[in-house]
mmCIF file of C-alpha atoms in Angstrom:
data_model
loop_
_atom_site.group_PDB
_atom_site.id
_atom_site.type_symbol
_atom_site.label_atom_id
_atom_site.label_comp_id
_atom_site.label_asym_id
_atom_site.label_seq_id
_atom_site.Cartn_x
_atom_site.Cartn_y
_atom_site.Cartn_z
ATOM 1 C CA UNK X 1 83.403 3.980 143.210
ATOM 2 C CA UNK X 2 86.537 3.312 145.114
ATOM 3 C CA UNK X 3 85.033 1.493 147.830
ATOM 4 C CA UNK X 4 83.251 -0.689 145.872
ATOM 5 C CA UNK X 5 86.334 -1.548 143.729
ATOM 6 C CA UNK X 6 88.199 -2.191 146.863
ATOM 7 C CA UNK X 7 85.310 -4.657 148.112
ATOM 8 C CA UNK X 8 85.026 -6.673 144.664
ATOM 9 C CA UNK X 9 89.072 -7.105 144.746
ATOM 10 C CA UNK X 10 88.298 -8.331 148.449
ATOM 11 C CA UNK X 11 85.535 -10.547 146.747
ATOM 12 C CA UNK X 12 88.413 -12.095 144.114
ATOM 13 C CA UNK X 13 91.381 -12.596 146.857
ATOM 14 C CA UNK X 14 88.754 -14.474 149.024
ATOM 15 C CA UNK X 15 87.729 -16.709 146.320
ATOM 16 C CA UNK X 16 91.411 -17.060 145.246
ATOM 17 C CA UNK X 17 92.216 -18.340 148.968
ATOM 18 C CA UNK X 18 89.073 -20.674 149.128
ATOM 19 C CA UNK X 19 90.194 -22.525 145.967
ATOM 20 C CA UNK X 20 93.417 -22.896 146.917
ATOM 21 C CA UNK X 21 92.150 -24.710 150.583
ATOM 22 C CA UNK X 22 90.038 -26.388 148.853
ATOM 23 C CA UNK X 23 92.833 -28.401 146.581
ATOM 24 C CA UNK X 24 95.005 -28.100 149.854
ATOM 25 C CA UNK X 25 91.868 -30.352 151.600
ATOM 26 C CA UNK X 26 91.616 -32.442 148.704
ATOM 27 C CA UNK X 27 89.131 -35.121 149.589
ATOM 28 C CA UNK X 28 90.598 -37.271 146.889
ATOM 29 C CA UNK X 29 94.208 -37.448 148.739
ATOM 30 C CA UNK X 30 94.540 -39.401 151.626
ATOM 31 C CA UNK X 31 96.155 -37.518 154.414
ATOM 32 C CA UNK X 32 97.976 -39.529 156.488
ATOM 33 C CA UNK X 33 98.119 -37.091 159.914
ATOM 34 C CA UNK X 34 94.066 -37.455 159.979
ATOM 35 C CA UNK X 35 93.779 -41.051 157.625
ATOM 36 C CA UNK X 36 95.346 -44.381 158.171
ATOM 37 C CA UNK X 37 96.875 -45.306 154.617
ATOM 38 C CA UNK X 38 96.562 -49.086 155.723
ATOM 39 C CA UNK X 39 92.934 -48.721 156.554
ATOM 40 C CA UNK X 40 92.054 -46.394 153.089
ATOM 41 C CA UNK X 41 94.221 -49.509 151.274
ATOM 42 C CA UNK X 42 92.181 -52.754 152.844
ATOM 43 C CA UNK X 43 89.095 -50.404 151.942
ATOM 44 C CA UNK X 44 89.928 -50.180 147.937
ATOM 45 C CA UNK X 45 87.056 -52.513 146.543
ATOM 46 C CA UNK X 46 87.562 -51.272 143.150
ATOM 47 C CA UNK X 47 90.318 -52.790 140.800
ATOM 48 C CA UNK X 48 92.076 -50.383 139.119
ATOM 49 C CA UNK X 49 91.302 -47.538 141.590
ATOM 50 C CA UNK X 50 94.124 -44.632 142.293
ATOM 51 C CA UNK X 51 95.166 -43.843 145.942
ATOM 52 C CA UNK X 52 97.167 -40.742 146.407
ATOM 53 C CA UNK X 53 98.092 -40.192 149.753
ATOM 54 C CA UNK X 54 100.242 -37.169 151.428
ATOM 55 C CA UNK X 55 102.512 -36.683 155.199
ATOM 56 C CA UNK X 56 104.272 -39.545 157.243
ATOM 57 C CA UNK X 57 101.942 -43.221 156.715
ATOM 58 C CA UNK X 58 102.618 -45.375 159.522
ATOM 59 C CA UNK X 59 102.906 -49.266 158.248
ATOM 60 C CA UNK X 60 102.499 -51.689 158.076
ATOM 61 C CA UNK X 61 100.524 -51.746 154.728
ATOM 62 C CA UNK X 62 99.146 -55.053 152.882
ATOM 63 C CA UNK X 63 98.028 -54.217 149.110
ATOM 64 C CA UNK X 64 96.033 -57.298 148.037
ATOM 65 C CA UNK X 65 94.243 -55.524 145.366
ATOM 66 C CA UNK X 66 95.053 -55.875 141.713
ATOM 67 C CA UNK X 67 95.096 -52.767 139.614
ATOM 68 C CA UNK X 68 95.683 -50.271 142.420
ATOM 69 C CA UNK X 69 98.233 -47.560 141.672
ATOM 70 C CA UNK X 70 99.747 -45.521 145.232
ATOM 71 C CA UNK X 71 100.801 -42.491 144.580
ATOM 72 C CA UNK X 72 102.854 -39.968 146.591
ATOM 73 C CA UNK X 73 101.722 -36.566 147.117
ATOM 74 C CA UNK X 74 104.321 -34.017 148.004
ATOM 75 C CA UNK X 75 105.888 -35.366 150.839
ATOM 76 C CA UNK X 76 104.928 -38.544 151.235
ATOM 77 C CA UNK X 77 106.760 -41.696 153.384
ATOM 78 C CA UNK X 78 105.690 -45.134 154.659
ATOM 79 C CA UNK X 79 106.965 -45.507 157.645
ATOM 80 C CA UNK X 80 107.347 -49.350 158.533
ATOM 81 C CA UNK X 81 107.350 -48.746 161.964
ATOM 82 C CA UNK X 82 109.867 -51.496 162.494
ATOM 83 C CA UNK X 83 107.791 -54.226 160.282
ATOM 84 C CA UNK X 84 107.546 -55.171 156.717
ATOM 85 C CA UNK X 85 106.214 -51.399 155.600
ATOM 86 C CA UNK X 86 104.680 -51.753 152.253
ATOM 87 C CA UNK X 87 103.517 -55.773 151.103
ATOM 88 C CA UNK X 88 102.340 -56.399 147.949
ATOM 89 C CA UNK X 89 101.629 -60.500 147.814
ATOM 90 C CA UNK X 90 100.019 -62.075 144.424
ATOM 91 C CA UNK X 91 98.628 -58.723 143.290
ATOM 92 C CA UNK X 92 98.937 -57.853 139.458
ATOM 93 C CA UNK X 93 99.448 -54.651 137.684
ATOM 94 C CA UNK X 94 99.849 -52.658 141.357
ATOM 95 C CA UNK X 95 102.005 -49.436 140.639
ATOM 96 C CA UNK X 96 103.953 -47.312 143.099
ATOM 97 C CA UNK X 97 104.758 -43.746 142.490
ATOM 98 C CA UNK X 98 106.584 -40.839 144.058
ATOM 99 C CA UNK X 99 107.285 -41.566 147.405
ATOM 100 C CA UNK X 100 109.731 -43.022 150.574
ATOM 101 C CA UNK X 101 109.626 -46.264 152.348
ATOM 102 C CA UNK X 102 111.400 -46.524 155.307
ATOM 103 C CA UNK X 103 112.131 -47.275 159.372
ATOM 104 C CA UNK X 104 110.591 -50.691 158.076
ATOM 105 C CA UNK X 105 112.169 -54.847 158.542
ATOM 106 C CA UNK X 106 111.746 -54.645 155.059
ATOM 107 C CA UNK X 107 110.564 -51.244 152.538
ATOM 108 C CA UNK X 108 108.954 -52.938 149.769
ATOM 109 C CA UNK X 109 108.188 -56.416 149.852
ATOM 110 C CA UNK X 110 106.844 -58.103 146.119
ATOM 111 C CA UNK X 111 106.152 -61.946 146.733
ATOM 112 C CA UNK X 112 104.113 -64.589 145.558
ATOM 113 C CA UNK X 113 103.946 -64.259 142.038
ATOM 114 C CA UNK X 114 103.141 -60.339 142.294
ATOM 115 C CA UNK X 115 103.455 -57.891 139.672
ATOM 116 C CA UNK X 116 104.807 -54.566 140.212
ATOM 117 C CA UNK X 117 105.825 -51.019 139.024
ATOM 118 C CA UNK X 118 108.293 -48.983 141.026
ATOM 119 C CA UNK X 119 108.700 -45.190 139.718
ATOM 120 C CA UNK X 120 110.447 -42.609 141.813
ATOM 121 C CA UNK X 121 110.208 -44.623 145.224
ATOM 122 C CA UNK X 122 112.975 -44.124 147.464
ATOM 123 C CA UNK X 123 113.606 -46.973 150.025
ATOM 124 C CA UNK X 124 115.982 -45.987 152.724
ATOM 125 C CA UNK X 125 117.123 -47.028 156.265
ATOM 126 C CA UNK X 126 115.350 -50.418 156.609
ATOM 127 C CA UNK X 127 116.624 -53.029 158.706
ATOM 128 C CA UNK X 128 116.658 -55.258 156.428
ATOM 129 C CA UNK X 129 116.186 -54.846 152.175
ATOM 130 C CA UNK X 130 115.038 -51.851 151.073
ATOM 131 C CA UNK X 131 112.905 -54.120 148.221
ATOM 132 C CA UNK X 132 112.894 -57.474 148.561
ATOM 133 C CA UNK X 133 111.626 -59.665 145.424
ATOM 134 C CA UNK X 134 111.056 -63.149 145.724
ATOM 135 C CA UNK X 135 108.861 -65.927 144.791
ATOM 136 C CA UNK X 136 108.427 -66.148 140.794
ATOM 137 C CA UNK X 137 107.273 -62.595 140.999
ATOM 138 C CA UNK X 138 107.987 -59.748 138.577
ATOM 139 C CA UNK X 139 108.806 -55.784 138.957
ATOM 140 C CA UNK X 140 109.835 -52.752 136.993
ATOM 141 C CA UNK X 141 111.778 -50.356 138.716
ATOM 142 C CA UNK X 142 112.273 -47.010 137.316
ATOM 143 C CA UNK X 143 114.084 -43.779 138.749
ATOM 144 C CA UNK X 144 114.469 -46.015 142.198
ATOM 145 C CA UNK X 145 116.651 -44.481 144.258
ATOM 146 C CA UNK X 146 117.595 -47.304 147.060
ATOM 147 C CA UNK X 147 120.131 -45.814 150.021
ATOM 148 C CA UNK X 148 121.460 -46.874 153.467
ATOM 149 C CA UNK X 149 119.150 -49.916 153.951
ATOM 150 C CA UNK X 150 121.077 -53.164 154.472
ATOM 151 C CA UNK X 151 120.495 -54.370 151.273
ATOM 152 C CA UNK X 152 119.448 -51.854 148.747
ATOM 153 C CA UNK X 153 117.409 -54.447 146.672
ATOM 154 C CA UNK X 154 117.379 -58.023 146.904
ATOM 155 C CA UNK X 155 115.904 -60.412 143.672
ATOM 156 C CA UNK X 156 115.506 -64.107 144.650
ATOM 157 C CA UNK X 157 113.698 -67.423 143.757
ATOM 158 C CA UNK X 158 112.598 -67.059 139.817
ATOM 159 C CA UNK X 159 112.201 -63.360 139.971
ATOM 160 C CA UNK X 160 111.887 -61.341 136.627
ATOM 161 C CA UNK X 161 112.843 -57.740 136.960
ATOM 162 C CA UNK X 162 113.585 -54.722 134.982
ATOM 163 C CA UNK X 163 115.530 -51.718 136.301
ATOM 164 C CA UNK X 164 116.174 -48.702 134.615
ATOM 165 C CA UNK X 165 117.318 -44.966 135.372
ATOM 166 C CA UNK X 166 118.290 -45.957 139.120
ATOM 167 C CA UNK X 167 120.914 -46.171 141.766
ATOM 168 C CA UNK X 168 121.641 -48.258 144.468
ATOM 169 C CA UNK X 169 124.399 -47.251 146.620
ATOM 170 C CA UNK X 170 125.424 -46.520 150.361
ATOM 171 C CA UNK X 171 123.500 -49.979 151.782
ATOM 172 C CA UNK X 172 125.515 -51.054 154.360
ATOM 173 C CA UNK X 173 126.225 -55.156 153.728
ATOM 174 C CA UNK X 174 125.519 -54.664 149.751
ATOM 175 C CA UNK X 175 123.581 -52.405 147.187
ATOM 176 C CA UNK X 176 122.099 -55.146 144.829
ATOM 177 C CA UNK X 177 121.786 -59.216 145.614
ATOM 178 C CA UNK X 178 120.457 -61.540 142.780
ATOM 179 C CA UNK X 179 120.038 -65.172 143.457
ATOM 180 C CA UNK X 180 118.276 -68.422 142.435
ATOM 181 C CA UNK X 181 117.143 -68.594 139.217
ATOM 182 C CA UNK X 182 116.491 -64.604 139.311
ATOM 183 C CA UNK X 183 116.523 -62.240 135.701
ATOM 184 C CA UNK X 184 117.392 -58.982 135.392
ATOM 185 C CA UNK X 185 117.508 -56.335 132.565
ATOM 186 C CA UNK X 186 119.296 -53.651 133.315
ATOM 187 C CA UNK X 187 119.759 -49.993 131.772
ATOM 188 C CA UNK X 188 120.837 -47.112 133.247
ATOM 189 C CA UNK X 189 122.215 -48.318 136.951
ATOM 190 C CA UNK X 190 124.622 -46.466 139.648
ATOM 191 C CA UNK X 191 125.684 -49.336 141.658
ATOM 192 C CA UNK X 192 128.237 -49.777 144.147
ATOM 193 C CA UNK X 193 128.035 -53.646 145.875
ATOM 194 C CA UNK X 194 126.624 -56.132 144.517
ATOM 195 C CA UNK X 195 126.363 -60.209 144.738
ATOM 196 C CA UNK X 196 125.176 -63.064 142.425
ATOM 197 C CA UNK X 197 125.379 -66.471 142.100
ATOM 198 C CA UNK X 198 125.801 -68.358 138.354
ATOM 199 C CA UNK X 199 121.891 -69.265 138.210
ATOM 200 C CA UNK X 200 120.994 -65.430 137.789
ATOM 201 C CA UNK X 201 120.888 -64.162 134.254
ATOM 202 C CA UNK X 202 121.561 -60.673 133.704
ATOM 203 C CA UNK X 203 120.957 -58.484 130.421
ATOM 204 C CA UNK X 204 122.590 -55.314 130.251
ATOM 205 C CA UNK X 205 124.810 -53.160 132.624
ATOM 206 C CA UNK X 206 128.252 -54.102 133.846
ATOM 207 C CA UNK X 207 127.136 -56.985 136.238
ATOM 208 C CA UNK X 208 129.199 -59.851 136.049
ATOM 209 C CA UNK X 209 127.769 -63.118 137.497
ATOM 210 C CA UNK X 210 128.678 -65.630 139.746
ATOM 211 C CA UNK X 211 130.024 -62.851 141.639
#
């Protein structure tokens, strides 16, 4: 009786092992030491389709799909390799969740008329901004933590954003720039530097503009 006890608790710590490889190897997660994260992105055909992706993601990578959501898993960074590491140009309702964008020109670049969610993405040591908004396009940022990039985040040319629950601070020439024709609603922001010039119009916080 005692050896077979001691095989079936064998039986129950293999099967407890197995399952737990088998979320480990999730097929559904992208892992970026054996996947390209650019090459699973250009493959999305499906609007609305969910890519969560784990490990270091070299860039650049081009979203041009509407509806797609990228979400980090555990550790999980964009690395820009010394280009623009995550575009998003004209795409609507694209969400980007849990994870770092860095060693890029740019981190996060939302242009031509996009439309973006940022939640819990952490853009750090870029050359340049560490999000850069331009071009009548629109973005919620939420629980954004933006750090020793040049520019922490940068809003330009009749840009409509929303930032809440986040902090910009340590960027080396300033933390936040707003310009031309840019809006802003603001609650909830740690932020150290910032510029604007008297066409931005800013709801909420402590920012002043021109400034």
């Amino acid at each position: 009786m005692k050896r077979r006890t001691c095989w079936s608790a064998g039986l129950i710590v293999t099967s407890v092992l197995a399952r737990a490889a088998a979320v480990y190897a999730d097929p559904a997660v992208v892992d970026c030491s054996k996947k390209s994260l650019a090459d699973a992105v250009r493959e999305a055909s499906d609007k609305n389709s969910t890519i969560s992706f784990t490990g270091i993601c070299i860039g650049p990578v081009v979203v041009t799909s509407d509806g797609l959501t990228l979400k980090g898993v555990g550790t999980a960074i964009i690395d820009g390799a010394g280009a623009d590491a995550l575009t998003l140009a004209g795409t609507s309702r694209v969400s980007l969740i849990d994870f770092e964008v860095t060693n890029g020109l740019n981190g996060v670049v939302i242009r031509d008329g996009g439309n973006v969610t940022l939640t819990g993405v952490n853009p750090h040591d870029n050359a340049r901004a560490g999000v850069l908004i331009q071009t009548a396009s629109s973005a919620a940022l939420t629980n954004v933590i933006a750090t020793n990039n040049v520019i922490g985040v940068s809003v330009d040319d009749g840009v409509s954003v929303a930032i809440g629950s986040s902090t910009f601070t340590g960027n080396v020439a300033r933390d936040l720039q707003l310009t031309f024709g840019s809006r802003v609603s603001i609650q909830s922001l740690v932020v150290g530097t910032y510029a604007c010039d008297a066409t931005v119009l800013v709801r909420g916080g402590s920012i002043t503009c021109p400034h």
